[in-house]
Tab-separated table of C-alpha atoms in Angstrom:
chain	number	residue	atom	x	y	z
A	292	UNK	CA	2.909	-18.193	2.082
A	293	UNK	CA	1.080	-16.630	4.893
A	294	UNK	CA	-0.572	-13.597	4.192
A	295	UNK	CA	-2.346	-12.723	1.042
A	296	UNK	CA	-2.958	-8.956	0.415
A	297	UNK	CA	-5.935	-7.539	-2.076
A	298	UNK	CA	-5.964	-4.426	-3.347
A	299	UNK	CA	-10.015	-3.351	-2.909
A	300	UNK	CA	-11.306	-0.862	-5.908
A	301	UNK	CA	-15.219	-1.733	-4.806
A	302	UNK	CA	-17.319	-2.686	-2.790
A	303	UNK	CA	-20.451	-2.945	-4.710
A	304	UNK	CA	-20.610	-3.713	-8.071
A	305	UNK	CA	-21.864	-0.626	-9.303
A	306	UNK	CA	-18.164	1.162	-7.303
A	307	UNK	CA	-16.225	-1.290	-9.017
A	308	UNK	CA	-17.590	-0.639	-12.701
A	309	UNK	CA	-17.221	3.368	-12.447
A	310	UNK	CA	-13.402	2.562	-12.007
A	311	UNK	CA	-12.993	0.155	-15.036
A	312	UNK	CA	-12.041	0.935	-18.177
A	313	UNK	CA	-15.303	2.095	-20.474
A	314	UNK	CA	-15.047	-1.286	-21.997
A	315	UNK	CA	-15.605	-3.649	-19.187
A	316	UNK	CA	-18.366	-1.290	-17.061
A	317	UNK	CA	-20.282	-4.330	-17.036
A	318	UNK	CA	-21.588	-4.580	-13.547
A	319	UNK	CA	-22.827	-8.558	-13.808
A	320	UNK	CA	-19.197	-9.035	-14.218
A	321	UNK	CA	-18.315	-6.768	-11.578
A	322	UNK	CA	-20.561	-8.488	-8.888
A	323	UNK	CA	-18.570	-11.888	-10.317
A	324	UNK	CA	-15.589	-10.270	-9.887
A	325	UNK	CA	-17.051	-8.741	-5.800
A	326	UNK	CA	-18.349	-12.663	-5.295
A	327	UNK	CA	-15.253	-13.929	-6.358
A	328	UNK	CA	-12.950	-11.596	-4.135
A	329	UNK	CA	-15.011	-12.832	-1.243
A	330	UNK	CA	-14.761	-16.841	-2.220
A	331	UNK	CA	-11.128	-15.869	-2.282
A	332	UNK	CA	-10.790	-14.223	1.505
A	333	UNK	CA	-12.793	-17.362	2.881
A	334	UNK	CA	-10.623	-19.733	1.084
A	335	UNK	CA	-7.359	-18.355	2.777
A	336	UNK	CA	-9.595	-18.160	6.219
A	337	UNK	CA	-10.256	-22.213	5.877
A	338	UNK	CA	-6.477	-22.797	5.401
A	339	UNK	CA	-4.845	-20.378	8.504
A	340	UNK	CA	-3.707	-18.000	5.855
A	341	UNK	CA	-3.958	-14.272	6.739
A	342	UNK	CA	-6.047	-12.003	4.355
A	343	UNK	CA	-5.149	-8.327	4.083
A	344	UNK	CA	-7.739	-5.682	2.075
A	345	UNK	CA	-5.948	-2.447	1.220
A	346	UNK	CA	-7.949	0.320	0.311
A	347	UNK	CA	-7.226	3.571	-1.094
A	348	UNK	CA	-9.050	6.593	-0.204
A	349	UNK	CA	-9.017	10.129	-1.791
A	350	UNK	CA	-11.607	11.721	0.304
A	351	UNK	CA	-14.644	11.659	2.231
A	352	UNK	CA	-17.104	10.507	-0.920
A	353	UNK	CA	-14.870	6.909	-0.275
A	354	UNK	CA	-16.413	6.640	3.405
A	355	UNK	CA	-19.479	4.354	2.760
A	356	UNK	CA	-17.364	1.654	0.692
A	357	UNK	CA	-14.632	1.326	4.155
A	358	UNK	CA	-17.169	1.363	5.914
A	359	UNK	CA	-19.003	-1.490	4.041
A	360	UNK	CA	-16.007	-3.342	3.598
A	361	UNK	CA	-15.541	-3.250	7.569
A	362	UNK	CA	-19.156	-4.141	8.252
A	363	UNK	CA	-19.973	-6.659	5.370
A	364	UNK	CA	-16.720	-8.516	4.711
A	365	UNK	CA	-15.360	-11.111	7.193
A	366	UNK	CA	-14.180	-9.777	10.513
A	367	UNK	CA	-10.969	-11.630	10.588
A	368	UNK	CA	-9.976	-9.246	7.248
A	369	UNK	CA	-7.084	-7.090	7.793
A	370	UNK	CA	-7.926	-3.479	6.555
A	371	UNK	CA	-5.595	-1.269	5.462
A	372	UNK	CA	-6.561	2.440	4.781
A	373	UNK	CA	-4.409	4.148	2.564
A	374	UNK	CA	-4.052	7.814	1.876
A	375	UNK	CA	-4.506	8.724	-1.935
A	376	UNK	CA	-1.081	10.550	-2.929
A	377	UNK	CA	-2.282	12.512	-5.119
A	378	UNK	CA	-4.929	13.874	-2.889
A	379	UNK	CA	-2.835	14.851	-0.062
A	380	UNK	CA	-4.395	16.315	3.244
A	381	UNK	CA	-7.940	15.866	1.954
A	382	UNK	CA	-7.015	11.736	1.953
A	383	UNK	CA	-5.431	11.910	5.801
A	384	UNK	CA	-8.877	13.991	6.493
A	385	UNK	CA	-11.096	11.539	5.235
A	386	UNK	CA	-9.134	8.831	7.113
A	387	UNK	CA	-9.445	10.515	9.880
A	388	UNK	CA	-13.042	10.993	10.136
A	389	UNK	CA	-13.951	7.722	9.026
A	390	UNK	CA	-11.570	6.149	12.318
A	391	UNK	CA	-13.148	8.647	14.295
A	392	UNK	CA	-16.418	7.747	13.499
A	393	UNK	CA	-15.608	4.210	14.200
A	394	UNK	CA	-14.174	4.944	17.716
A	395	UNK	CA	-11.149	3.686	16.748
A	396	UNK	CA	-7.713	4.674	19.167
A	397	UNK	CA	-4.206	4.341	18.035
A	398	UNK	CA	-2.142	1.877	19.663
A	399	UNK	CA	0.815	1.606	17.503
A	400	UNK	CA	3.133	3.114	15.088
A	401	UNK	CA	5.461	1.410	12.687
A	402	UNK	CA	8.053	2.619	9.975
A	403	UNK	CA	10.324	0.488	7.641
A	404	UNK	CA	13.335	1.574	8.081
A	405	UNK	CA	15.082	2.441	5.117
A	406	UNK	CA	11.396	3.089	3.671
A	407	UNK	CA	9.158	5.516	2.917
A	408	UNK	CA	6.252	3.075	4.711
A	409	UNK	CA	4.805	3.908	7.880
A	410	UNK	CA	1.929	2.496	9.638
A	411	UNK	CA	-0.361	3.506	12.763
A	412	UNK	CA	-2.651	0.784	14.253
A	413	UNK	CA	-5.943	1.302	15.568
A	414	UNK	CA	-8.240	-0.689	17.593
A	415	UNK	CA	-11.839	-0.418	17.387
A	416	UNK	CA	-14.266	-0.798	20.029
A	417	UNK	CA	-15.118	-4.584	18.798
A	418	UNK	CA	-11.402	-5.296	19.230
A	419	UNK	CA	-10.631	-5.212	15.784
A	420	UNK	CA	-7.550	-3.774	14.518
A	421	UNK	CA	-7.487	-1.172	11.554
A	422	UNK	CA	-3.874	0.202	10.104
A	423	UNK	CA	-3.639	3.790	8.470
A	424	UNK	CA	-1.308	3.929	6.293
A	425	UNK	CA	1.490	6.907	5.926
A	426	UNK	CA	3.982	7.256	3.583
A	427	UNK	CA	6.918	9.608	5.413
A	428	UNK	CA	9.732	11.547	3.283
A	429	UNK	CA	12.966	9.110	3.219
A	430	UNK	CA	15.661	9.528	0.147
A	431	UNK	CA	18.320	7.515	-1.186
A	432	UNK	CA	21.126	9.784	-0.208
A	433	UNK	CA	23.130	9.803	-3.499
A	434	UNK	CA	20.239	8.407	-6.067
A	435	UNK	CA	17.916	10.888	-5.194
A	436	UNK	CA	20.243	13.956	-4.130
A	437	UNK	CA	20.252	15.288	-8.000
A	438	UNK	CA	17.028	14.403	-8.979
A	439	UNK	CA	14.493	16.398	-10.672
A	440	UNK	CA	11.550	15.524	-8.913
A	441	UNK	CA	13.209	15.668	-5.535
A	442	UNK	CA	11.292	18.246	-3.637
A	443	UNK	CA	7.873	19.145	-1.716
A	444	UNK	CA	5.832	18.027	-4.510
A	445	UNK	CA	7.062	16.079	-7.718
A	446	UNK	CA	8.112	13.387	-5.390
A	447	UNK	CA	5.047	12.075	-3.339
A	448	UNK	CA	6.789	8.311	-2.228
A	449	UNK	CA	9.928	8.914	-1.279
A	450	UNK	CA	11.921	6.024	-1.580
A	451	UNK	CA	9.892	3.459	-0.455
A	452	UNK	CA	11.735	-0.223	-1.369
A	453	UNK	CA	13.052	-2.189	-4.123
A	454	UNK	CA	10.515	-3.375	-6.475
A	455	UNK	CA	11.018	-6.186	-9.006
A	456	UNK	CA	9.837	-6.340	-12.809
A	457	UNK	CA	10.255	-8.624	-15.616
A	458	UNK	CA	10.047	-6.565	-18.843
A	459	UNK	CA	9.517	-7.698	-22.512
A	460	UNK	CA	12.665	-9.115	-23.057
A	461	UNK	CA	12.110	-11.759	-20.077
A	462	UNK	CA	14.974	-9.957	-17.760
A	463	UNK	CA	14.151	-9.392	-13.744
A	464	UNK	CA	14.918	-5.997	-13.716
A	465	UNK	CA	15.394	-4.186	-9.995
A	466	UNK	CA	13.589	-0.886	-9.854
A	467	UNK	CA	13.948	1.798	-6.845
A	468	UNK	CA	11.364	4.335	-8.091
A	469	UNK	CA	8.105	4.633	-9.042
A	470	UNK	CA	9.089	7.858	-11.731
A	471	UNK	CA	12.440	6.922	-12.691
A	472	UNK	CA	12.601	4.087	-14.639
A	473	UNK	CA	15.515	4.736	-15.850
A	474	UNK	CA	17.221	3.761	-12.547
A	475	UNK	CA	16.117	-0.018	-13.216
A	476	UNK	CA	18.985	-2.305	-13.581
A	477	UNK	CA	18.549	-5.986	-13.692
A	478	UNK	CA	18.810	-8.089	-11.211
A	479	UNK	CA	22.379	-9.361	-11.885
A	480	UNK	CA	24.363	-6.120	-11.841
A	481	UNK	CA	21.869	-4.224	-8.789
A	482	UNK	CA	23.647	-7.575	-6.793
A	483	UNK	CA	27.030	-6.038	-7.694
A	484	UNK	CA	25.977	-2.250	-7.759
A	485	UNK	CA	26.938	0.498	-6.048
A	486	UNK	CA	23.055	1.169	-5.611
A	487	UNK	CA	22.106	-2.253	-3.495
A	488	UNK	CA	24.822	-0.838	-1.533
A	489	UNK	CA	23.325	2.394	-0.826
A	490	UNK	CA	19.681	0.774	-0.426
A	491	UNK	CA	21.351	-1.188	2.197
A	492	UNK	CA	23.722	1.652	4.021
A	493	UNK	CA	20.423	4.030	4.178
A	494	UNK	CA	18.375	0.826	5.729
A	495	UNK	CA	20.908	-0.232	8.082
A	496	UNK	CA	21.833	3.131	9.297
A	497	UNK	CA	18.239	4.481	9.948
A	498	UNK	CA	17.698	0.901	11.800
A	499	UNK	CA	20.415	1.879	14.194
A	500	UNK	CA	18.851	5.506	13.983
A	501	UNK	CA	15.252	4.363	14.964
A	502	UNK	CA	16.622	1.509	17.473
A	503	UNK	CA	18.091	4.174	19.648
A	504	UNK	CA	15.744	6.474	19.650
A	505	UNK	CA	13.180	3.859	20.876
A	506	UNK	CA	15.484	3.043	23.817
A	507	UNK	CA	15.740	6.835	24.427
């Protein structure tokens, strides 16, 4: 293992109790949980392994807790900014003001290919790096062809990757999106499917796609 990544709901204990469940708004146990995170990020630090927070933001009310997490949490962190899909251009706005107001200049772009993940880098003016990150339109060209929810706006992740689950039964099952369950199969027969061979087609061919354009 060499990279950890933490999902980041709070800052401050108070921010991390409005988004629990009415049940466990407790914020002593929310500052355990804040004092905790942070044992955790210095732990991987004292062994060499990278620490990545990702942080979703929906607008510009979410400003103060990135900007806490960049200015109170440890410098060698690895933030991650990403844009609330449900929230759409006001999320990319927000990102964008709180970069700009941290003088921070793009100097890379990255996309999976074969995935709806995208990334743009940013460097601020103490040298640290920040990532944005996108999410771009990329379908499974059969899968998603006759699906409902393929167009403009029931379909906010594209086709970003596999994912694996283990359901109640105690079967891996292999999922492909985030709304259609139904496409799961487990993880025996997606090995023989016709679907890991369009996950890997669409991957390999936008590869070749992206390669050449780069050379271009």
């Amino acid at each position: 293992m060499d990279r950890v990544n933490f999902s980041i709901f709070g800052t401050t204990a108070s921010e991390l109790a409005d988004v629990q469940h009415p049940r466990y708004r407790n914020p002593v146990l929310a500052q355990r949980r804040i004092d905790a995170l942070e044992r955790s990020i210095a732990t991987y630090e004292t062994y060499g392994v990278k620490a990545s927070a990702n942080i979703v933001v929906p607008d510009y009310t979410h400003a103060p807790r990135v900007h806490r997490l960049l200015d109170e949490f440890s410098p060698n962190l690895t933030v991650r900014l990403l844009m609330s899909l449900d929230h759409g251009d006001s999320s990319i706005t927000a990102i964008e003001r709180i970069l700009a107001e941290r003088g921070a200049v793009a100097e890379a772009h990255y996309v999976t290919a074969g995935g709806s993940n995208s990334r743009t880098a940013y460097r601020l003016p103490d040298g640290r790096r920040i990532l944005f990150k996108h999410i771009r339109p990329v379908r499974l060209p059969q899968t998603c062809a006759g699906c409902r929810f393929n167009n403009g706006t029931d379909c906010e992740e594209g086709f970003y990757g596999v994912r694996l689950y283990y359901d109640r039964t105690g079967t891996w099952q292999v999922g492909v999106c985030i709304q259609r369950m139904d496409l799961c199969l487990p993880l025996d027969k997606f090995l023989t499917s016709p679907l890991r061979t369009e996950v890997l087609e669409l991957r390999n061919a936008e590869y070749t796609r992206l390669a050449a354009r780069r050379v271009g």
